[in-house]
Amino acid sequence: MKQIFSGVQPSGNFTLGNYIGAMKRFVDLQDEGNCIYSIVNLHSLTVPKEANELREYTLQLAAMYVSIGIDPKKSILFIQSQVPEHAELGWLMQCTGYIGELERMTQYKDKSAGKEIVTGGLLTYPALMAADILLYNTTHVPVGEDQKQHLEFTRDMAARFNKKYGETFVIPEPMIQEFGGRIMSLDDPTKKMSKSNPNAGSYIALLDEPSVIVKKIKRAVTDSEGTVRYDKENKPAVSNLLTIYSACSGESIDAIVARYEGRGYGDFKKDLAEVVVSALTPIQEEYKRWINSPELTDILKDGAERAHAVASTTMDKVRKNMGLVTF
Ligand code: AQP
C-alpha cells in the first residue's frame, strides 16, 4: 500500500499551478493509498508574514483542501505546527544536511536573490521538508516539478541517516506529472506560475471570479505563428495553455489540437476560459460553504491527532537510534 504525503504552504492566492501540478492529483490518490496532506504553515514563516494573515490563509487552505475533494474520512488533513515532531525532526535533518547542499537549492537562490533580509529558515527549508515527509514512512510524494530538487535532498538525507544510525526511514519516491508538473506564467512562459508574482495577471487564482479568469486568459501571451499546436520548445506559451486546457477538461492534448486546426488563438482562448471557469466554479461553490463551517476545526483537530500518532512512533525510533536519551 502506498503511503502518500504532500503539503501546501498557506500563503494565500492558491493558483491553477498549485492545483494542476499537485492538489488535483491529491484527490485521485485517495483511492490509491494512505494519504496525509498538510498545511505547512512553518514553511510559510521562511518569508516574513503577519500573524493575522497567516491565521487567515491557514483556514483558507484547509477550506480549499476539502473543497477540491479531499475527504477527511479517507485522508489525514492537518496543520503542520500542530504536530511538534515536524520541528523536532526538522532540526535533526538540519544537523544531517550540509550547508553546501542547502545553498545549492534553486528555490533558495531564487527567493533570496536581491533580498535585504533572508531568514535562516529560507536556507534550511529543505531540511524541514525532509522531516515532513520522513515522519510518515512516506513512499510517494506528489509534487510539482519545482520541488524535485528538494525531494532529491530528502532522499539523500534518509539514506545518509540510515547509513549512519541504522535503518530508520523509508526512502520516498517523487510523483511528478509529465504534463502539468510545471504550469508557466501567463505573461512569461519561461517562468513558473507563482502566487507570489506581484503581477496578478501572471496567474489564475483558484478563487478568481469568472470575469477575471476570462480577462487573464484573453491577455495571456501566445506567439506570432497563429497555430494551436503543442511544441514546448518553440511554442512554450501556447503549449502551456494547451496543458491547462487538457488538465481542466480531461481531454487529451491531441484531441484539443485537432479541434482547433485552422482556427486562430481567439477561439481557442475563449473556449479555454470556459473550460477553466467550469473546472473552478464547483470548487468555488464548495469553498463558500466550507470557509465559515465550524466543522473545519473538527477536521483539523482530528487530523492533527491522527498525524501525531504516526509521527510520534517514528520519532521514538529516531531518538533511540540517534542516542537521544528518553526515559
Ligand atoms: N506553477 C506550478 N506548476 C505546477 N506545480 C506547482 N506548484 C507550485 N507552483 C506550481 C506545486 O504546488 C504545490 C504547493 O506549492 P507551495 O504553495 O507549497 O509552494 P511553491 O512551490 O513555492 O508554490 P508557489 O505558488 O510558487 O508559491 P510562492 O509564490 O509562495 O513561492 C507544490 O507541490 C508545488 O510543486
Coordinates of C-alpha atoms and ligand atoms in Angstrom, one line a residue, residues 6-9 11 15 17-18 21-22 40 107 111 125 142-147 180-184 192-197, ligand 1:
S6 CA 2.4 16.2 0.5
G7 CA 2.0 19.7 1.7
V8 CA 1.0 23.1 0.5
Q9 CA 2.0 26.5 2.1
S11 CA 0.5 31.8 1.6
T15 CA -3.0 29.2 -8.2
G17 CA -0.4 25.9 -11.0
N18 CA -0.7 24.6 -7.4
G21 CA 0.7 20.5 -10.5
A22 CA -0.2 19.0 -7.2
V40 CA 2.7 23.5 6.0
Q107 CA 14.4 27.8 -4.7
K111 CA 13.9 33.5 -3.3
Y125 CA 13.6 24.9 4.4
P142 CA 3.0 14.1 -5.3
V143 CA 4.5 17.5 -6.0
G144 CA 5.1 19.9 -8.9
E145 CA 8.4 19.9 -10.8
D146 CA 9.8 22.8 -8.8
Q147 CA 10.0 20.5 -5.7
G180 CA 1.1 19.8 -15.7
G181 CA 4.1 19.3 -13.4
R182 CA 5.2 22.8 -14.2
I183 CA 2.5 25.3 -15.2
M184 CA 4.0 28.5 -16.5
K192 CA 6.7 29.2 -13.3
M193 CA 3.2 30.3 -12.4
S194 CA 3.6 31.5 -8.9
K195 CA 1.3 33.0 -6.3
S196 CA 4.0 35.4 -5.1
N197 CA 4.3 37.1 -8.5
Ligands
AQP1 N1 3.5 26.6 -11.5 C1 3.3 25.4 -10.9 N2 3.1 24.3 -11.7 C2 3.0 23.1 -11.1 N3 3.0 22.8 -9.8 C3 3.2 23.9 -9.0 N4 3.3 24.0 -7.6 C4 3.5 25.3 -7.3 N5 3.6 26.1 -8.4 C5 3.4 25.2 -9.5 C6 3.2 22.9 -6.7 O1 2.2 23.2 -5.8 C7 2.5 22.6 -4.5 C8 2.3 23.6 -3.4 O2 3.2 24.6 -3.6 P1 3.6 25.6 -2.3 O3 2.5 26.5 -2.1 O4 3.9 24.7 -1.2 O5 4.9 26.3 -2.7 P2 5.5 26.8 -4.0 O6 6.0 25.6 -4.8 O7 6.6 27.8 -3.7 O8 4.3 27.5 -4.8 P3 4.2 28.9 -5.4 O9 2.8 29.1 -6.0 O10 5.3 29.2 -6.4 O11 4.3 29.8 -4.1 P4 5.3 31.0 -3.8 O12 4.9 32.0 -4.9 O13 4.8 31.4 -2.5 O14 6.7 30.5 -3.9 C9 3.9 22.0 -4.7 O15 3.8 20.6 -4.9 C10 4.4 22.7 -5.9 O16 5.4 21.9 -6.5

